[in-house]
CSV table of C-alpha atoms in Angstrom, one decimal:
chain,number,residue,atom,x,y,z
A,1356,MET,CA,109.9,110.9,87.8
A,1357,GLU,CA,108.9,108.3,90.2
A,1358,ARG,CA,107.8,104.9,88.6
A,1359,LEU,CA,105.3,102.4,90.1
A,1360,PHE,CA,105.5,98.6,89.2
A,1361,ILE,CA,102.5,96.3,90.0
A,1362,ALA,CA,102.9,92.7,89.7
A,1363,THR,CA,99.8,90.2,89.5
A,1364,GLN,CA,99.7,86.7,90.7
A,1365,VAL,CA,98.8,85.5,87.1
A,1366,GLY,CA,101.9,86.8,85.6
A,1367,GLU,CA,101.7,90.4,84.3
A,1368,ILE,CA,103.7,93.4,85.7
A,1369,PHE,CA,102.5,96.8,84.9
A,1370,PHE,CA,104.3,100.1,84.8
A,1371,ILE,CA,102.7,103.2,85.9
A,1372,GLY,CA,104.6,106.6,85.2
A,1373,ASP,CA,103.5,110.1,84.0
A,1374,GLY,CA,99.9,109.2,84.4
A,1375,ASP,CA,100.1,106.2,81.9
A,1376,VAL,CA,99.6,102.5,82.5
A,1377,ARG,CA,101.6,100.1,80.5
A,1378,LEU,CA,102.3,96.4,80.4
A,1379,PHE,CA,105.9,95.9,81.4
A,1380,LEU,CA,106.2,92.1,81.3
A,1381,ASP,CA,103.7,89.3,80.6
A,1382,ILE,CA,104.8,85.8,81.5
A,1383,ARG,CA,101.2,84.3,81.9
A,1384,SER,CA,102.1,81.3,79.7
A,1385,GLN,CA,105.0,80.6,81.9
A,1386,ILE,CA,102.8,80.5,85.0
A,1387,ILE,CA,101.4,77.2,86.5
A,1388,LYS,CA,97.6,76.9,86.1
A,1389,LEU,CA,96.2,78.5,89.1
A,1390,GLU,CA,93.2,77.1,91.1
A,1391,ASP,CA,90.4,79.3,92.6
A,1392,TYR,CA,92.5,79.9,95.7
A,1393,ASP,CA,96.1,79.5,95.1
A,1394,GLU,CA,99.4,80.6,96.7
A,1395,ARG,CA,101.3,79.9,93.7
A,1396,GLY,CA,102.0,82.0,90.7
A,1397,LEU,CA,104.3,85.3,90.2
A,1398,ILE,CA,105.1,85.7,93.8
A,1399,GLY,CA,108.2,87.9,93.9
A,1400,LEU,CA,109.6,91.0,91.9
A,1401,ALA,CA,112.6,93.0,92.8
A,1402,PHE,CA,114.8,95.5,90.8
A,1403,HIS,CA,118.5,95.6,91.1
A,1404,PRO,CA,119.8,98.7,93.1
A,1405,GLN,CA,121.6,99.8,89.7
A,1406,PHE,CA,118.5,99.0,87.6
A,1407,TYR,CA,118.5,102.5,86.1
A,1408,TYR,CA,122.0,101.7,84.7
A,1409,ASN,CA,121.9,98.0,84.1
A,1410,GLY,CA,118.4,97.2,83.5
A,1411,LEU,CA,118.4,94.2,85.7
A,1412,PHE,CA,115.3,92.7,87.7
A,1413,TYR,CA,114.4,89.5,89.2
A,1414,ILE,CA,111.2,87.4,89.4
A,1415,HIS,CA,110.2,84.3,91.4
A,1416,TYR,CA,107.3,82.3,90.0
A,1417,SER,CA,105.6,78.9,89.8
A,1418,VAL,CA,106.4,77.2,86.7
A,1419,ALA,CA,103.8,76.0,84.1
A,1420,ASP,CA,103.4,72.3,83.4
A,1421,THR,CA,105.2,71.2,86.6
A,1422,GLN,CA,102.2,70.1,88.5
A,1423,GLY,CA,102.7,67.0,90.6
A,1424,PRO,CA,100.6,65.0,92.9
A,1425,GLY,CA,102.0,66.5,96.3
A,1426,ALA,CA,104.2,65.2,99.0
A,1427,LEU,CA,101.2,63.7,101.0
A,1428,ALA,CA,98.0,62.0,99.9
A,1429,GLU,CA,96.1,63.3,102.8
A,1430,PRO,CA,95.7,66.6,104.8
A,1431,PHE,CA,98.3,66.7,107.7
A,1432,LYS,CA,97.7,67.4,111.4
A,1433,PRO,CA,100.2,66.2,114.1
A,1434,ASP,CA,99.1,64.1,117.0
A,1435,PRO,CA,101.2,64.5,119.9
A,1436,CYS,CA,100.3,61.0,121.1
A,1437,ASP,CA,101.5,59.4,117.8
A,1438,PRO,CA,105.2,59.9,117.2
A,1439,ALA,CA,104.9,58.8,113.7
A,1440,THR,CA,103.1,62.0,112.8
A,1441,LEU,CA,106.0,64.1,114.5
A,1442,ASN,CA,108.8,62.5,112.5
A,1443,LEU,CA,107.6,62.4,108.9
A,1444,LYS,CA,110.2,62.5,106.1
A,1445,TRP,CA,109.8,63.8,102.7
A,1446,THR,CA,110.6,60.8,100.5
A,1447,ASN,CA,110.6,60.2,96.8
A,1448,ARG,CA,111.0,63.9,96.1
A,1449,GLU,CA,111.5,63.7,92.3
A,1450,THR,CA,108.0,62.1,91.9
A,1451,GLN,CA,106.1,63.2,95.1
A,1452,TYR,CA,105.8,67.1,95.0
A,1453,ASP,CA,103.5,69.8,94.0
A,1454,HIS,CA,105.2,72.0,91.6
A,1455,ILE,CA,108.6,73.8,90.7
A,1456,ASP,CA,109.4,77.5,91.6
A,1457,THR,CA,112.0,79.4,89.8
A,1458,VAL,CA,113.9,82.7,90.4
A,1459,GLU,CA,115.2,84.3,87.4
A,1460,GLU,CA,117.2,87.4,86.2
A,1461,TRP,CA,115.8,89.4,83.5
A,1462,MET,CA,117.0,92.7,81.8
A,1463,ILE,CA,115.3,95.5,80.0
A,1464,GLN,CA,117.2,97.0,77.1
A,1465,THR,CA,116.5,100.3,75.5
A,1466,ASN,CA,113.6,100.3,73.2
A,1467,SER,CA,113.1,96.6,73.4
A,1468,ALA,CA,111.0,94.0,75.5
A,1469,PRO,CA,112.7,92.5,78.6
A,1470,ILE,CA,114.7,89.4,78.3
A,1471,LYS,CA,115.5,86.6,80.6
A,1472,ARG,CA,119.4,86.4,81.0
A,1473,ARG,CA,119.6,83.4,83.5
A,1474,THR,CA,118.0,81.2,86.0
A,1475,LEU,CA,119.2,81.6,89.6
A,1476,LEU,CA,117.4,78.7,91.3
A,1477,ASN,CA,114.9,76.0,90.4
A,1478,LEU,CA,113.1,74.8,93.7
A,1479,ARG,CA,110.9,71.6,94.0
A,1480,ARG,CA,108.0,72.3,96.4
A,1481,PRO,CA,106.2,69.7,98.3
A,1482,PHE,CA,102.8,71.4,98.6
A,1483,ALA,CA,101.0,74.2,96.8
A,1484,ASN,CA,101.1,76.8,99.7
A,1485,HIS,CA,103.8,78.7,101.5
A,1486,ASN,CA,106.0,79.5,98.7
A,1487,GLY,CA,106.7,83.1,99.8
A,1488,VAL,CA,104.8,86.2,99.3
A,1489,ASN,CA,106.6,89.4,98.1
A,1490,SER,CA,109.4,86.9,98.2
A,1491,LEU,CA,112.2,89.0,96.6
A,1492,ASN,CA,113.9,92.3,97.9
A,1493,PHE,CA,117.2,93.8,97.7
A,1494,SER,CA,119.0,94.5,101.0
A,1495,PRO,CA,120.2,98.1,101.1
A,1496,GLU,CA,122.7,96.9,103.9
A,1497,THR,CA,124.4,94.2,101.8
A,1498,GLY,CA,123.4,94.9,98.3
A,1499,ARG,CA,122.2,91.3,97.9
A,1500,LEU,CA,119.0,89.9,96.6
A,1501,VAL,CA,117.0,88.6,99.5
A,1502,LEU,CA,114.6,85.4,98.9
A,1503,THR,CA,112.3,84.5,101.6
A,1504,THR,CA,111.1,80.9,101.1
A,1505,GLY,CA,107.9,79.5,103.0
A,1506,ASP,CA,108.1,76.2,104.8
A,1507,GLY,CA,106.9,74.2,101.9
A,1508,GLY,CA,103.2,74.3,102.8
A,1509,SER,CA,100.3,72.0,103.9
A,1510,GLY,CA,100.0,73.1,107.5
A,1511,TYR,CA,102.0,72.4,110.8
A,1512,ASP,CA,105.2,72.0,108.5
A,1513,PRO,CA,104.9,68.1,108.1
A,1514,PHE,CA,108.5,67.4,107.6
A,1515,ASN,CA,110.0,70.1,109.7
A,1516,LEU,CA,111.7,71.7,106.7
A,1517,SER,CA,112.0,75.1,108.3
A,1518,GLN,CA,114.4,73.9,111.1
A,1519,ASP,CA,116.4,71.5,109.0
A,1520,ASP,CA,119.5,73.4,108.2
A,1521,MET,CA,120.0,71.7,104.9
A,1522,GLU,CA,116.6,72.4,103.5
A,1523,ILE,CA,116.0,75.3,101.3
A,1524,ALA,CA,112.3,75.8,102.4
A,1525,GLY,CA,111.7,77.8,105.5
A,1526,LYS,CA,114.8,80.1,105.2
A,1527,ILE,CA,115.6,83.6,104.4
A,1528,ILE,CA,118.5,83.6,101.9
A,1529,GLU,CA,120.8,86.3,100.5
A,1530,ILE,CA,122.0,85.9,96.8
A,1531,ASP,CA,125.0,87.6,95.5
A,1532,VAL,CA,123.7,88.4,91.9
A,1533,ASP,CA,126.7,90.3,90.8
A,1534,THR,CA,128.9,87.2,90.8
A,1535,ASN,CA,128.8,85.1,87.6
A,1536,THR,CA,128.1,81.4,88.2
A,1537,PHE,CA,128.7,80.5,84.7
A,1538,MET,CA,125.5,78.4,85.0
A,1539,ASN,CA,122.4,79.7,83.4
A,1540,ASN,CA,119.9,76.8,84.2
A,1541,PRO,CA,120.8,75.1,87.4
A,1542,PRO,CA,119.3,71.7,88.3
A,1543,VAL,CA,115.9,71.3,90.3
A,1544,VAL,CA,116.7,70.9,93.9
A,1545,THR,CA,115.0,70.9,97.4
A,1546,ARG,CA,118.4,70.9,99.6
A,1547,PHE,CA,121.5,73.2,99.6
A,1548,ASN,CA,123.8,70.3,99.2
A,1549,GLU,CA,122.1,69.3,95.9
A,1550,LEU,CA,123.1,72.6,94.4
A,1551,PRO,CA,126.2,72.9,92.1
A,1552,THR,CA,129.3,74.5,94.0
A,1553,SER,CA,129.1,77.6,91.7
A,1554,ILE,CA,125.4,78.3,92.8
A,1555,GLN,CA,126.3,77.4,96.6
A,1556,SER,CA,129.0,80.0,96.5
A,1557,ILE,CA,126.6,82.8,95.7
A,1558,LEU,CA,124.1,81.9,98.5
A,1559,THR,CA,124.2,82.8,102.3
A,1560,ILE,CA,121.4,81.8,104.9
A,1561,MET,CA,120.2,84.8,106.9
A,1562,ALA,CA,117.6,83.1,108.9
A,1563,LYS,CA,115.4,79.8,109.5
A,1564,GLY,CA,112.2,78.9,111.4
A,1565,VAL,CA,110.2,80.6,108.6
A,1566,ARG,CA,106.5,79.5,108.0
A,1567,ASN,CA,105.7,81.9,105.3
A,1568,ILE,CA,106.9,85.6,105.2
A,1569,PRO,CA,105.4,88.3,103.2
A,1570,GLY,CA,108.6,90.0,102.3
A,1571,ILE,CA,111.3,91.8,104.4
A,1572,ALA,CA,111.5,95.6,105.1
A,1573,PHE,CA,114.5,97.6,105.9
A,1574,GLN,CA,114.6,100.7,108.1
A,1575,ARG,CA,117.6,102.9,108.3
A,1576,SER,CA,118.4,104.0,111.8
A,1577,ASN,CA,121.7,106.0,112.2
A,1578,ASN,CA,124.4,103.9,110.7
A,1579,GLN,CA,122.7,100.5,110.7
A,1580,TYR,CA,119.4,98.9,109.2
A,1581,ILE,CA,116.6,97.5,111.2
A,1582,LYS,CA,115.0,94.4,109.5
A,1583,TYR,CA,111.4,93.6,109.9
A,1584,ALA,CA,109.7,90.4,108.8
A,1585,GLY,CA,106.3,88.8,109.6
A,1586,ASN,CA,105.6,85.2,109.9
A,1587,VAL,CA,102.2,84.0,109.0
A,1588,GLY,CA,100.7,82.0,111.7
A,1589,GLN,CA,99.0,78.7,112.0
A,1590,ASP,CA,95.9,78.9,114.0
A,1591,LEU,CA,96.8,81.2,116.8
A,1592,VAL,CA,98.8,84.3,116.1
A,1593,GLU,CA,100.4,86.4,113.5
A,1594,SER,CA,103.8,87.8,114.3
A,1595,ILE,CA,106.2,90.6,113.3
A,1596,PHE,CA,109.7,90.2,114.0
A,1597,SER,CA,112.6,92.8,114.1
A,1598,PHE,CA,116.5,92.4,114.4
A,1599,ILE,CA,119.4,94.5,113.6
A,1600,ASN,CA,122.5,92.3,113.9
A,1601,TYR,CA,122.7,88.9,112.3
A,1602,ARG,CA,125.3,86.4,111.0
A,1603,THR,CA,124.7,84.8,107.7
A,1604,ILE,CA,126.2,81.3,107.0
A,1605,PRO,CA,127.7,80.7,103.6
A,1606,VAL,CA,126.0,77.7,102.0
A,1607,THR,CA,129.4,76.3,100.9
A,1608,ARG,CA,130.5,76.3,104.8
A,1609,LEU,CA,127.1,74.7,105.7
A,1610,VAL,CA,127.6,72.0,103.1
A,1611,GLN,CA,131.3,71.2,104.2
A,1612,THR,CA,130.3,71.1,108.1
A,1613,SER,CA,127.3,68.8,107.5
A,1614,PRO,CA,126.1,66.7,109.4
A,1615,ASN,CA,126.9,68.9,112.3
A,1616,GLN,CA,123.3,70.0,112.7
A,1617,SER,CA,124.1,72.6,115.4
A,1618,GLU,CA,126.3,74.6,113.1
A,1619,LEU,CA,123.7,77.3,112.3
A,1620,ASP,CA,122.4,77.6,115.9
A,1621,ARG,CA,125.9,78.2,117.3
A,1622,ALA,CA,126.8,80.7,114.6
A,1623,GLY,CA,124.1,82.9,115.8
A,1624,LEU,CA,121.7,82.6,112.9
A,1625,ILE,CA,118.3,84.4,113.2
A,1626,ASN,CA,115.7,81.7,114.2
A,1627,PHE,CA,112.0,82.6,114.1
A,1628,GLY,CA,111.1,79.3,115.9
A,1629,TRP,CA,108.7,77.6,113.5
A,1630,ARG,CA,107.4,74.7,113.8
A,1631,GLY,CA,108.0,74.4,117.5
A,1632,TRP,CA,106.8,78.1,118.0
A,1633,GLU,CA,104.0,80.0,116.4
A,1634,GLY,CA,105.4,83.6,117.2
A,1635,ALA,CA,105.3,83.9,121.0
A,1636,PHE,CA,103.4,80.6,121.7
A,1637,PRO,CA,104.2,76.9,121.4
A,1638,THR,CA,102.6,75.7,118.2
A,1639,SER,CA,99.1,74.3,119.3
A,1640,ILE,CA,96.1,72.4,117.9
A,1641,PRO,CA,92.7,74.0,118.9
A,1642,ARG,CA,89.9,71.5,119.5
A,1643,GLU,CA,86.4,72.6,120.5
A,1644,CYS,CA,85.8,72.2,124.2
A,1645,SER,CA,83.2,69.5,124.7
A,1646,THR,CA,81.5,71.3,127.7
A,1647,ASN,CA,81.6,74.8,126.2
A,1648,THR,CA,81.4,74.9,122.4
A,1649,SER,CA,82.3,78.7,122.3
A,1650,ARG,CA,85.7,77.9,123.7
A,1651,ASP,CA,88.7,76.0,122.5
A,1652,GLU,CA,91.3,73.9,124.3
A,1653,LYS,CA,94.8,73.9,122.9
A,1654,THR,CA,97.2,71.1,122.8
A,1655,ILE,CA,101.0,71.7,122.2
A,1656,ALA,CA,101.6,70.1,118.9
A,1657,TYR,CA,105.5,69.7,119.1
A,1658,TYR,CA,106.4,70.0,122.8
A,1659,GLN,CA,110.0,68.6,122.6
A,1660,GLU,CA,110.9,71.0,119.7
A,1661,ALA,CA,109.3,73.9,121.5
A,1662,VAL,CA,111.5,73.1,124.3
A,1663,GLU,CA,114.6,72.8,122.2
A,1664,ALA,CA,114.0,76.0,120.5
A,1665,SER,CA,113.0,78.1,123.3
A,1666,ALA,CA,116.3,79.7,124.0
A,1667,LYS,CA,117.4,79.9,120.3
A,1668,ARG,CA,114.5,81.7,118.8
A,1669,LEU,CA,113.8,85.4,118.1
A,1670,LEU,CA,110.8,86.9,120.0
A,1671,PRO,CA,108.2,88.9,118.0
A,1672,LEU,CA,108.1,92.6,118.0
A,1673,THR,CA,104.4,92.5,118.0
A,1674,SER,CA,101.7,89.9,117.4
A,1675,TYR,CA,97.9,89.9,116.7
A,1676,PHE,CA,95.5,87.1,117.3
A,1677,HIS,CA,92.9,85.0,115.4
A,1678,ASP,CA,90.8,85.2,118.5
A,1679,ASP,CA,90.8,88.5,120.4
A,1680,SER,CA,87.8,90.2,122.1
A,1681,ARG,CA,89.6,93.5,122.9
A,1682,ILE,CA,87.5,96.4,121.4
A,1683,ASP,CA,90.6,98.4,120.2
A,1684,LYS,CA,92.0,95.4,118.3
A,1685,PHE,CA,90.9,92.8,115.6
A,1686,GLU,CA,90.8,89.2,115.0
A,1687,GLY,CA,93.0,88.4,112.0
A,1688,THR,CA,93.2,85.5,109.4
A,1689,ALA,CA,96.8,85.8,107.8
A,1690,LEU,CA,99.5,88.4,107.7
A,1691,THR,CA,99.8,89.7,104.0
A,1692,GLY,CA,102.3,92.7,104.1
A,1693,VAL,CA,104.8,94.4,106.4
A,1694,GLN,CA,106.4,97.9,105.3
A,1695,VAL,CA,108.2,100.7,107.0
A,1696,TYR,CA,106.8,104.1,106.5
A,1697,MET,CA,109.4,107.0,106.6
A,1698,GLY,CA,107.2,109.9,105.2
A,1699,ASN,CA,105.7,112.9,106.6
A,1700,SER,CA,102.2,113.2,105.1
A,1701,LEU,CA,100.9,110.5,107.6
A,1702,SER,CA,102.6,112.2,110.5
A,1703,ASP,CA,101.2,109.9,113.1
A,1704,LEU,CA,102.8,106.9,111.4
A,1705,THR,CA,106.2,108.2,110.6
A,1706,GLY,CA,108.8,105.7,111.6
A,1707,SER,CA,106.3,103.1,112.1
A,1708,VAL,CA,106.1,99.6,110.9
A,1709,ILE,CA,102.7,99.1,109.0
A,1710,PHE,CA,101.2,95.7,108.3
A,1711,THR,CA,98.1,94.2,106.8
A,1712,ASP,CA,95.8,91.1,107.4
A,1713,ILE,CA,94.0,89.6,104.4
A,1714,ALA,CA,90.6,89.5,106.3
A,1715,ARG,CA,89.5,90.5,109.6
A,1716,LYS,CA,86.9,88.3,111.4
A,1717,GLY,CA,84.0,89.1,113.7
A,1718,ASN,CA,81.3,90.5,111.6
A,1719,PRO,CA,79.2,87.7,110.2
A,1720,GLY,CA,77.0,88.5,107.2
A,1721,ALA,CA,78.8,91.8,106.4
A,1722,PRO,CA,81.2,92.1,103.4
A,1723,ILE,CA,84.7,90.9,104.3
A,1724,ARG,CA,87.2,93.5,105.0
A,1725,GLY,CA,91.0,93.2,105.6
A,1726,ALA,CA,92.8,95.0,108.4
A,1727,LEU,CA,95.6,97.6,108.4
A,1728,ALA,CA,97.6,98.4,111.5
A,1729,TYR,CA,101.0,99.6,112.8
A,1730,THR,CA,103.5,99.3,115.6
A,1731,LYS,CA,106.8,101.0,116.6
A,1732,LEU,CA,110.0,99.8,117.7
A,1733,GLU,CA,110.7,100.8,121.3
A,1734,LYS,CA,114.1,102.2,122.1
A,1735,ASN,CA,114.7,99.3,124.6
A,1736,TYR,CA,113.8,96.9,121.6
A,1737,LYS,CA,111.3,95.1,123.9
A,1738,PRO,CA,107.9,93.8,122.3
A,1739,SER,CA,105.4,96.5,121.3
A,1740,ASP,CA,101.7,96.8,121.1
A,1741,PHE,CA,100.0,97.7,117.9
A,1742,SER,CA,97.3,100.1,116.9
A,1743,VAL,CA,94.4,99.5,114.2
A,1744,ILE,CA,94.4,102.1,111.3
A,1745,ASN,CA,90.9,102.8,110.3
A,1746,VAL,CA,90.5,103.0,106.5
A,1747,ASP,CA,87.9,105.8,105.6
A,1748,TYR,CA,86.9,104.2,102.2
A,1749,ASP,CA,83.5,102.9,101.0
A,1750,PHE,CA,84.0,99.6,99.4
A,1751,GLY,CA,80.3,99.2,99.1
A,1752,SER,CA,78.8,95.7,99.2
A,1753,GLU,CA,82.0,94.0,97.7
A,1754,SER,CA,84.5,92.2,99.8
A,1755,ALA,CA,87.8,93.8,100.4
A,1756,TYR,CA,90.6,91.5,100.9
A,1757,TYR,CA,93.9,93.3,101.8
A,1758,VAL,CA,96.2,91.1,99.7
A,1759,SER,CA,99.5,93.2,99.6
A,1760,LEU,CA,101.4,96.2,101.0
A,1761,GLY,CA,104.1,98.2,99.2
A,1762,THR,CA,106.0,101.5,99.4
A,1763,ASN,CA,108.2,103.6,97.2
A,1764,LEU,CA,111.9,103.5,97.2
A,1765,ASP,CA,112.3,106.2,100.0
A,1766,GLN,CA,109.4,104.6,102.0
A,1767,THR,CA,107.5,108.0,101.9
A,1768,ARG,CA,104.4,106.6,100.2
A,1769,LEU,CA,102.3,103.5,101.0
A,1770,TYR,CA,100.2,101.5,98.6
A,1771,LEU,CA,97.6,99.0,99.6
A,1772,GLY,CA,96.6,96.1,97.3
A,1773,VAL,CA,92.9,95.2,97.7
A,1774,TYR,CA,91.1,92.2,96.0
A,1775,SER,CA,87.3,91.5,95.9
A,1776,SER,CA,87.5,87.9,95.6
A,1777,MET,CA,89.6,85.0,96.9
A,1778,GLN,CA,89.6,83.5,93.3
A,1779,VAL,CA,93.2,84.6,92.4
A,1780,ALA,CA,92.9,84.2,88.7
A,1781,LYS,CA,89.5,86.0,88.5
A,1782,LEU,CA,90.1,89.2,86.3
A,1783,ASN,CA,89.3,92.9,87.1
A,1784,GLN,CA,88.8,92.3,90.9
A,1785,GLY,CA,91.9,94.1,92.2
A,1786,THR,CA,92.7,97.8,93.0
A,1787,VAL,CA,95.8,99.5,94.3
A,1788,PHE,CA,95.3,102.5,96.7
A,1789,GLU,CA,97.7,105.0,97.9
A,1790,ILE,CA,97.2,105.5,101.7
A,1791,GLU,CA,96.7,109.3,102.3
A,1792,THR,CA,95.2,111.3,105.3
A,1793,PRO,CA,91.6,112.3,104.8
A,1794,ASN,CA,90.9,115.7,103.4
């Protein structure tokens, strides 16, 4: 029997099987108090590949009663004419932070409630946003737990954490959960070199240059796996990346070779390019044109960083834009899900990469609707265009934000999470749909 687990941002995990809905885990009391719109909460859930036998699963969430003042007192925007805004440092980290995130290992035992076994990581975060979305997945290639961490938040990555090799923020990290670290509650950290050696030894870095990634998806192709990851954009573009070959860097090696900051680049680490690059474009600051208010001028935010990363970054497989007048496309807001579909019931989509945007633009006054689209990896691995998937469902007068996208284990079924409000703690606003062909 196939089982479906649904995690809510407020801290509940539900189990659906044999036509019955049950509460699997309730950690609402352990979740930080959420605001109306919030990117904190329960943001990751993954089951061990041997879950059926060992009962192990993993969660990533923002911890209750850890609220801090934030790393900056004012909203941040870079000014290319003011070098001080381009070289900010995150100081006084033990007091100037927003909250603490944790990654934990839990176990379900026969005829009893799940219990926490150990904490893998405790991470201090500078801002409330960009903590990761659908942040935990197991790699079928290595068997390791994959953690995707956002750049720490605010906007424009004020401290350039995503490109700093020693920072945990803005990275994709593999965790060897099958190794015993003999440490059940590690210290709260922000950098790899602050971790105890036993924790360092189970971590490898898979990629950097991450802004905020809604998970990572794997597609089997012959004897290898294609990896797909989407990087949420700043003001211009949302991007989906693909790669096959990559080299991880053990954290112990990184710490030992510091301060050689070129180590990760020379090793062939995947680099998504942020903050110098927003997908295929240099990160830019839009400003309304003084002579034509319907148009924007765009100033490159971090020119020198864009130059330095230009030959090191991975190019996107496909992109969609916040401003796009093409009739067969849509104007997006923020990427919320990337999944591979390998089923046959949606025959036109077999082998495709499916992705969602939280709210498409361009229809003032009408109820908000998310967007669903797909692309395919070309045989020559060159960038691909994308196509919109029209959803034939009447949401009525309510808004429909597409907040998540999921699949079953063999990627033959697709599930779309829809929320009618941006108030994330508001109850009874969400629905999970299975995507099917019309009758």
